[in-house]
Amino acid sequence: QVQLVESGGGLVQAGGSLRLSCAASGRTFSRYAMGWFRQAPGKEREFVAGISWSGGSSTATHPVKGRFTISRDNAKNTVYLQMNSLKPEDTAVYYCAAGVPSNWYAAREYDYWGQGTHVIVSS
């Protein structure tokens, strides 16, 4: 069992930065790949970025490539999402998720979810 708690969201102006954190409980954190998803008002939840259990590989969706960076610290049971050059279209609730996905983009393949943290980017 893994419990996930996100933090670090808030209100930021366009062009600014935020770093989201996702703290996991449980000793099995390092067994799971981790993903960040987001859900904007009136839209479906979408994949943002993912990282392997070891941190050796990662991926990100095209709209955030070059702006967002995912990382993890297994010693701290934490995964991060560094978000730079934020745009108003990045406004959403951001969720972290743990699992062993064969498809990074498929939310149904993640077993555990946090409650989300709000990110609002003003223009």
Coordinates of N, CA, C and O in Angstrom, one line a residue:
Q1 N 0.8 -1.2 0.0 CA 0.0 0.0 0.0 C 0.9 1.2 0.0 O 1.9 1.3 0.8
V2 N 0.6 2.2 -0.8 CA 1.3 3.4 -0.9 C 0.3 4.6 -0.8 O -0.7 4.6 -1.5
Q3 N 0.6 5.5 0.1 CA -0.2 6.7 0.2 C 0.6 7.9 -0.4 O 1.8 8.0 0.0
L4 N -0.1 8.8 -1.1 CA 0.6 9.9 -1.8 C 0.0 11.2 -1.4 O -1.2 11.3 -1.4
V5 N 0.9 12.2 -1.1 CA 0.4 13.5 -0.7 C 1.2 14.5 -1.5 O 2.4 14.6 -1.4
E6 N 0.5 15.3 -2.3 CA 1.1 16.3 -3.2 C 1.2 17.7 -2.4 O 0.3 17.9 -1.5
S7 N 2.2 18.5 -2.7 CA 2.3 19.8 -2.2 C 3.0 20.7 -3.2 O 3.6 20.2 -4.1
G8 N 3.0 22.0 -2.9 CA 3.8 22.9 -3.7 C 3.0 23.7 -4.8 O 3.5 24.6 -5.5
G9 N 1.7 23.4 -4.9 CA 0.9 24.2 -5.8 C 0.6 25.6 -5.3 O 1.0 25.9 -4.2
G10 N 0.0 26.4 -6.2 CA -0.3 27.8 -5.8 C -0.6 28.6 -7.0 O -0.8 28.1 -8.1
L11 N -0.6 29.9 -6.8 CA -0.8 30.9 -7.8 C 0.5 31.5 -8.2 O 1.3 32.0 -7.4
V12 N 0.7 31.6 -9.5 CA 2.0 32.1 -10.1 C 1.7 32.8 -11.3 O 0.7 32.5 -12.1
Q13 N 2.5 33.8 -11.6 CA 2.3 34.6 -12.9 C 2.9 33.8 -14.1 O 3.8 33.0 -13.9
A14 N 2.4 34.0 -15.2 CA 2.9 33.4 -16.4 C 4.4 33.7 -16.5 O 4.9 34.8 -16.2
G15 N 5.2 32.7 -16.9 CA 6.6 32.8 -16.9 C 7.3 32.4 -15.6 O 8.6 32.2 -15.6
G16 N 6.6 32.2 -14.6 CA 7.1 31.8 -13.3 C 7.4 30.3 -13.2 O 7.2 29.6 -14.1
S17 N 7.8 29.9 -12.0 CA 8.1 28.5 -11.7 C 7.5 28.1 -10.4 O 7.2 28.9 -9.5
L18 N 7.3 26.8 -10.4 CA 6.8 26.1 -9.2 C 7.5 24.7 -9.1 O 7.8 24.2 -10.2
R19 N 7.7 24.2 -7.9 CA 8.1 22.8 -7.8 C 7.1 22.1 -7.0 O 6.9 22.4 -5.8
L20 N 6.5 21.1 -7.6 CA 5.6 20.2 -6.9 C 6.3 19.1 -6.3 O 7.3 18.6 -6.8
S21 N 5.9 18.6 -5.1 CA 6.4 17.5 -4.4 C 5.3 16.5 -4.2 O 4.1 16.8 -4.0
C22 N 5.7 15.2 -4.2 CA 4.7 14.1 -3.9 C 5.4 13.2 -2.9 O 6.4 12.5 -3.3
A23 N 5.0 13.2 -1.7 CA 5.6 12.4 -0.6 C 4.8 11.1 -0.5 O 3.5 11.1 -0.4
A24 N 5.5 10.0 -0.5 CA 4.9 8.7 -0.4 C 5.2 8.0 0.9 O 6.3 8.2 1.5
S25 N 4.2 7.4 1.4 CA 4.4 6.6 2.6 C 4.5 5.1 2.2 O 4.1 4.7 1.1
G26 N 5.1 4.3 3.0 CA 5.3 2.9 2.7 C 6.7 2.6 2.2 O 7.3 3.4 1.5
R27 N 7.1 1.4 2.5 CA 8.5 1.0 2.2 C 8.7 0.5 0.7 O 9.8 0.2 0.3
T28 N 7.5 0.5 0.0 CA 7.6 -0.1 -1.3 C 7.7 1.0 -2.4 O 7.6 0.7 -3.6
F29 N 7.8 2.3 -2.0 CA 7.8 3.4 -3.0 C 8.8 3.1 -4.1 O 8.5 3.4 -5.3
S30 N 10.0 2.7 -3.8 CA 11.0 2.5 -4.8 C 10.7 1.4 -5.9 O 11.4 1.3 -6.9
R31 N 9.7 0.6 -5.6 CA 9.3 -0.4 -6.6 C 8.5 0.1 -7.7 O 8.3 -0.6 -8.7
Y32 N 7.9 1.3 -7.5 CA 7.0 1.9 -8.5 C 7.5 2.9 -9.4 O 8.3 3.8 -8.9
A33 N 7.1 2.9 -10.6 CA 7.2 4.1 -11.5 C 6.2 5.1 -10.9 O 5.2 4.8 -10.3
M34 N 6.6 6.4 -11.2 CA 5.7 7.5 -10.7 C 5.4 8.4 -11.9 O 6.1 8.6 -12.8
G35 N 4.1 8.9 -11.8 CA 3.7 9.8 -12.9 C 3.0 11.0 -12.3 O 2.5 11.0 -11.2
W36 N 3.1 12.1 -13.1 CA 2.3 13.3 -12.8 C 1.2 13.4 -13.8 O 1.5 13.3 -15.0
F37 N 0.0 13.7 -13.4 CA -1.1 14.0 -14.3 C -1.7 15.3 -13.9 O -1.4 15.8 -12.8
R38 N -2.5 15.9 -14.8 CA -3.2 17.1 -14.4 C -4.6 17.1 -15.0 O -4.8 16.4 -16.0
Q39 N -5.4 17.8 -14.4 CA -6.8 17.9 -14.9 C -7.3 19.4 -14.8 O -7.4 19.9 -13.7
A40 N -7.5 20.0 -15.9 CA -8.0 21.3 -16.0 C -9.5 21.3 -15.9 O -10.2 20.3 -16.2
P41 N -10.1 22.4 -15.5 CA -11.6 22.5 -15.4 C -12.2 22.1 -16.7 O -11.9 22.7 -17.8
G42 N -13.2 21.2 -16.7 CA -13.9 20.8 -17.8 C -13.2 19.9 -18.8 O -13.7 19.6 -19.9
K43 N -12.0 19.4 -18.4 CA -11.2 18.6 -19.3 C -10.9 17.3 -18.6 O -11.0 17.1 -17.4
E44 N -10.5 16.3 -19.4 CA -10.1 15.0 -18.8 C -8.7 15.1 -18.2 O -7.9 15.9 -18.6
R45 N -8.4 14.1 -17.3 CA -7.1 14.1 -16.7 C -6.1 13.6 -17.8 O -6.4 12.7 -18.6
E46 N -5.0 14.3 -17.8 CA -4.0 14.0 -18.8 C -2.6 13.8 -18.2 O -2.3 14.4 -17.2
F47 N -1.8 12.9 -18.9 CA -0.5 12.6 -18.4 C 0.4 13.8 -18.6 O 0.3 14.5 -19.7
V48 N 1.3 14.1 -17.7 CA 2.3 15.2 -17.8 C 3.7 14.6 -17.9 O 4.4 15.0 -18.9
A49 N 4.1 13.8 -17.0 CA 5.5 13.3 -16.9 C 5.5 12.0 -16.1 O 4.7 11.8 -15.2
G50 N 6.5 11.2 -16.4 CA 6.7 10.0 -15.7 C 8.1 9.6 -15.5 O 9.0 10.1 -16.3
I51 N 8.4 8.8 -14.5 CA 9.8 8.5 -14.2 C 9.8 7.0 -13.7 O 8.9 6.6 -13.0
S52 N 10.9 6.3 -14.1 CA 11.0 4.9 -13.7 C 11.3 4.7 -12.2 O 11.6 5.7 -11.5
W53 N 11.2 3.5 -11.8 CA 11.4 3.2 -10.3 C 12.8 3.6 -9.9 O 12.9 4.1 -8.8
S54 N 13.7 3.5 -10.7 CA 15.1 3.9 -10.4 C 15.4 5.3 -10.6 O 16.5 5.8 -10.1
G55 N 14.6 6.0 -11.4 CA 14.9 7.3 -11.8 C 15.8 7.4 -13.0 O 16.2 8.5 -13.5
G56 N 16.1 6.2 -13.6 CA 17.0 6.2 -14.7 C 16.4 6.6 -16.0 O 17.2 6.9 -17.0
S57 N 15.1 6.6 -16.1 CA 14.5 7.0 -17.3 C 13.2 7.8 -17.0 O 12.6 7.6 -16.0
S58 N 12.9 8.8 -17.9 CA 11.8 9.6 -17.7 C 11.2 10.0 -19.0 O 11.9 9.9 -20.0
T59 N 10.0 10.5 -19.0 CA 9.4 11.0 -20.2 C 8.4 12.1 -19.8 O 8.0 12.3 -18.6
A60 N 8.0 12.9 -20.8 CA 7.1 14.0 -20.6 C 6.3 14.2 -21.8 O 6.8 13.9 -22.9
T61 N 5.1 14.7 -21.6 CA 4.3 15.0 -22.8 C 4.8 16.2 -23.5 O 5.4 17.1 -22.9
H62 N 4.4 16.3 -24.8 CA 5.0 17.3 -25.7 C 4.8 18.7 -25.2 O 5.7 19.5 -25.2
P63 N 3.6 19.1 -24.7 CA 3.4 20.5 -24.3 C 4.3 21.0 -23.2 O 4.4 22.2 -23.0
V64 N 4.9 20.1 -22.4 CA 5.7 20.5 -21.2 C 7.1 20.2 -21.4 O 7.9 20.6 -20.6
K65 N 7.5 19.5 -22.5 CA 8.9 19.2 -22.7 C 9.7 20.4 -22.8 O 9.4 21.4 -23.5
G66 N 10.9 20.4 -22.1 CA 11.7 21.6 -22.1 C 11.4 22.6 -21.0 O 12.1 23.5 -20.7
R67 N 10.2 22.4 -20.4 CA 9.8 23.3 -19.3 C 9.6 22.6 -18.0 O 9.9 23.2 -17.0
F68 N 9.1 21.4 -18.0 CA 8.9 20.6 -16.8 C 9.9 19.5 -16.7 O 10.3 18.9 -17.7
T69 N 10.4 19.2 -15.5 CA 11.3 18.1 -15.2 C 10.8 17.3 -14.0 O 10.5 17.9 -13.0
I70 N 10.8 16.0 -14.3 CA 10.4 15.1 -13.2 C 11.6 14.5 -12.6 O 12.6 14.2 -13.3
S71 N 11.7 14.3 -11.3 CA 12.8 13.6 -10.6 C 12.3 12.9 -9.4 O 11.1 13.1 -9.0
R72 N 13.1 12.1 -8.8 CA 12.7 11.4 -7.6 C 13.9 11.2 -6.7 O 15.0 11.1 -7.2
D73 N 13.6 11.1 -5.4 CA 14.6 10.8 -4.4 C 14.0 9.6 -3.6 O 13.1 9.8 -2.7
N74 N 14.5 8.4 -3.9 CA 13.9 7.2 -3.2 C 14.3 7.2 -1.7 O 13.6 6.6 -1.0
A75 N 15.4 7.8 -1.4 CA 15.7 7.8 0.0 C 14.7 8.7 0.8 O 14.5 8.5 2.0
K76 N 14.1 9.6 0.2 CA 13.1 10.5 0.8 C 11.7 10.1 0.4 O 10.8 10.8 0.8
N77 N 11.5 9.1 -0.3 CA 10.2 8.7 -0.8 C 9.4 9.8 -1.4 O 8.2 10.0 -1.1
T78 N 10.1 10.6 -2.3 CA 9.5 11.8 -2.8 C 9.8 11.9 -4.3 O 10.9 11.5 -4.8
V79 N 8.8 12.3 -5.0 CA 8.9 12.6 -6.5 C 8.6 14.1 -6.6 O 7.8 14.6 -5.9
Y80 N 9.3 14.7 -7.6 CA 9.2 16.1 -7.8 C 8.8 16.4 -9.2 O 9.0 15.7 -10.2
L81 N 8.1 17.6 -9.4 CA 7.9 18.1 -10.7 C 8.3 19.6 -10.7 O 7.6 20.4 -10.1
Q82 N 9.4 19.9 -11.3 CA 9.9 21.2 -11.5 C 9.2 21.8 -12.7 O 9.4 21.3 -13.8
M83 N 8.5 22.9 -12.5 CA 7.8 23.5 -13.6 C 8.3 24.9 -13.9 O 8.1 25.8 -13.0
N84 N 8.8 25.2 -15.0 CA 9.4 26.5 -15.4 C 8.6 27.0 -16.6 O 7.9 26.3 -17.2
S85 N 8.8 28.3 -16.8 CA 8.1 29.0 -17.9 C 6.6 28.7 -18.0 O 6.1 28.3 -19.0
L86 N 6.0 28.8 -16.8 CA 4.6 28.4 -16.8 C 3.7 29.3 -17.6 O 4.0 30.5 -17.8
K87 N 2.7 28.6 -18.2 CA 1.7 29.3 -19.0 C 0.3 29.2 -18.4 O 0.0 28.3 -17.7
P88 N -0.6 30.1 -18.8 CA -2.0 30.0 -18.3 C -2.6 28.6 -18.6 O -3.4 28.1 -17.8
E89 N -2.3 28.0 -19.7 CA -2.8 26.7 -20.0 C -2.3 25.6 -19.2 O -2.8 24.4 -19.3
D90 N -1.3 25.9 -18.3 CA -0.8 24.9 -17.3 C -1.7 24.8 -16.1 O -1.5 24.0 -15.2
T91 N -2.7 25.7 -16.0 CA -3.6 25.8 -14.9 C -4.4 24.5 -14.8 O -5.0 24.1 -15.7
A92 N -4.3 23.8 -13.6 CA -5.0 22.5 -13.4 C -4.7 22.1 -12.0 O -4.0 22.6 -11.3
V93 N -5.4 21.0 -11.7 CA -5.1 20.2 -10.5 C -4.1 19.2 -10.9 O -4.3 18.4 -11.9
Y94 N -3.0 19.1 -10.2 CA -1.9 18.2 -10.5 C -1.9 17.0 -9.5 O -2.0 17.2 -8.3
Y95 N -1.8 15.8 -10.1 CA -1.9 14.6 -9.3 C -0.6 13.8 -9.5 O -0.1 13.7 -10.6
C96 N -0.1 13.2 -8.5 CA 0.9 12.2 -8.7 C 0.3 10.8 -8.5 O -0.7 10.6 -7.8
A97 N 0.9 9.8 -9.2 CA 0.4 8.5 -9.2 C 1.5 7.5 -9.2 O 2.6 7.8 -9.7
A98 N 1.3 6.3 -8.6 CA 2.3 5.3 -8.5 C 1.8 4.0 -9.2 O 0.6 3.7 -9.0
G99 N 2.6 3.3 -9.9 CA 2.2 2.1 -10.5 C 3.3 1.4 -11.3 O 4.5 1.8 -11.2
V100 N 2.9 0.5 -12.1 CA 3.8 -0.2 -13.0 C 3.2 -0.1 -14.4 O 2.7 -1.2 -14.9
P101 N 3.1 1.0 -15.0 CA 2.4 1.2 -16.2 C 3.1 0.7 -17.4 O 4.3 0.8 -17.5
S102 N 2.4 0.0 -18.3 CA 3.0 -0.3 -19.6 C 2.9 0.8 -20.6 O 3.5 0.9 -21.6
N103 N 1.9 1.7 -20.3 CA 1.7 2.9 -21.1 C 1.6 4.1 -20.1 O 0.7 4.2 -19.3
W104 N 2.6 4.9 -20.2 CA 2.7 6.0 -19.2 C 1.5 6.9 -19.2 O 1.1 7.4 -18.2
Y105 N 0.8 7.0 -20.4 CA -0.3 7.9 -20.6 C -1.6 7.4 -20.0 O -2.5 8.1 -19.9
A106 N -1.7 6.1 -19.7 CA -2.9 5.5 -19.3 C -3.1 5.6 -17.8 O -2.5 4.8 -17.0
A107 N -4.0 6.5 -17.4 CA -4.2 6.7 -15.9 C -4.7 5.4 -15.3 O -4.4 5.1 -14.1
R108 N -5.4 4.5 -16.0 CA -6.0 3.3 -15.4 C -4.9 2.3 -15.0 O -5.1 1.4 -14.2
E109 N -3.7 2.5 -15.5 CA -2.6 1.6 -15.2 C -1.8 2.0 -13.9 O -0.8 1.3 -13.5
Y110 N -2.2 3.1 -13.3 CA -1.6 3.5 -12.0 C -2.4 3.0 -10.8 O -3.7 3.1 -10.9
D111 N -1.8 2.5 -9.8 CA -2.5 1.9 -8.7 C -2.9 2.8 -7.6 O -3.9 2.6 -6.9
Y112 N -2.0 3.8 -7.4 CA -2.2 4.7 -6.2 C -2.2 6.2 -6.7 O -1.4 6.5 -7.6
W113 N -3.0 7.0 -6.1 CA -3.2 8.4 -6.5 C -3.2 9.3 -5.2 O -3.7 8.9 -4.2
G114 N -2.6 10.5 -5.4 CA -2.8 11.5 -4.4 C -4.1 12.3 -4.6 O -4.8 12.0 -5.5
Q115 N -4.3 13.2 -3.7 CA -5.5 14.0 -3.7 C -5.4 15.2 -4.7 O -6.4 15.8 -5.0
G116 N -4.2 15.6 -5.1 CA -4.0 16.7 -6.0 C -3.6 18.0 -5.3 O -3.9 18.2 -4.2
T117 N -3.0 18.8 -6.1 CA -2.6 20.1 -5.7 C -2.9 21.1 -6.8 O -2.7 20.8 -8.0
H118 N -3.5 22.3 -6.5 CA -3.9 23.2 -7.5 C -2.8 24.1 -7.9 O -2.0 24.7 -7.1
V119 N -2.7 24.3 -9.2 CA -1.8 25.2 -9.8 C -2.6 26.2 -10.7 O -3.3 25.8 -11.6
I120 N -2.4 27.5 -10.4 CA -3.1 28.5 -11.2 C -2.0 29.4 -11.7 O -1.2 30.0 -11.0
V121 N -2.1 29.6 -13.0 CA -1.1 30.5 -13.7 C -1.9 31.7 -14.3 O -2.7 31.5 -15.1
S122 N -1.6 32.8 -13.8 CA -2.3 34.0 -14.3 C -1.5 34.7 -15.4 O -0.3 34.6 -15.5
S123 N -2.2 35.3 -16.3 CA -1.6 35.9 -17.5 C -1.2 37.4 -17.2 O -1.6 37.9 -16.2

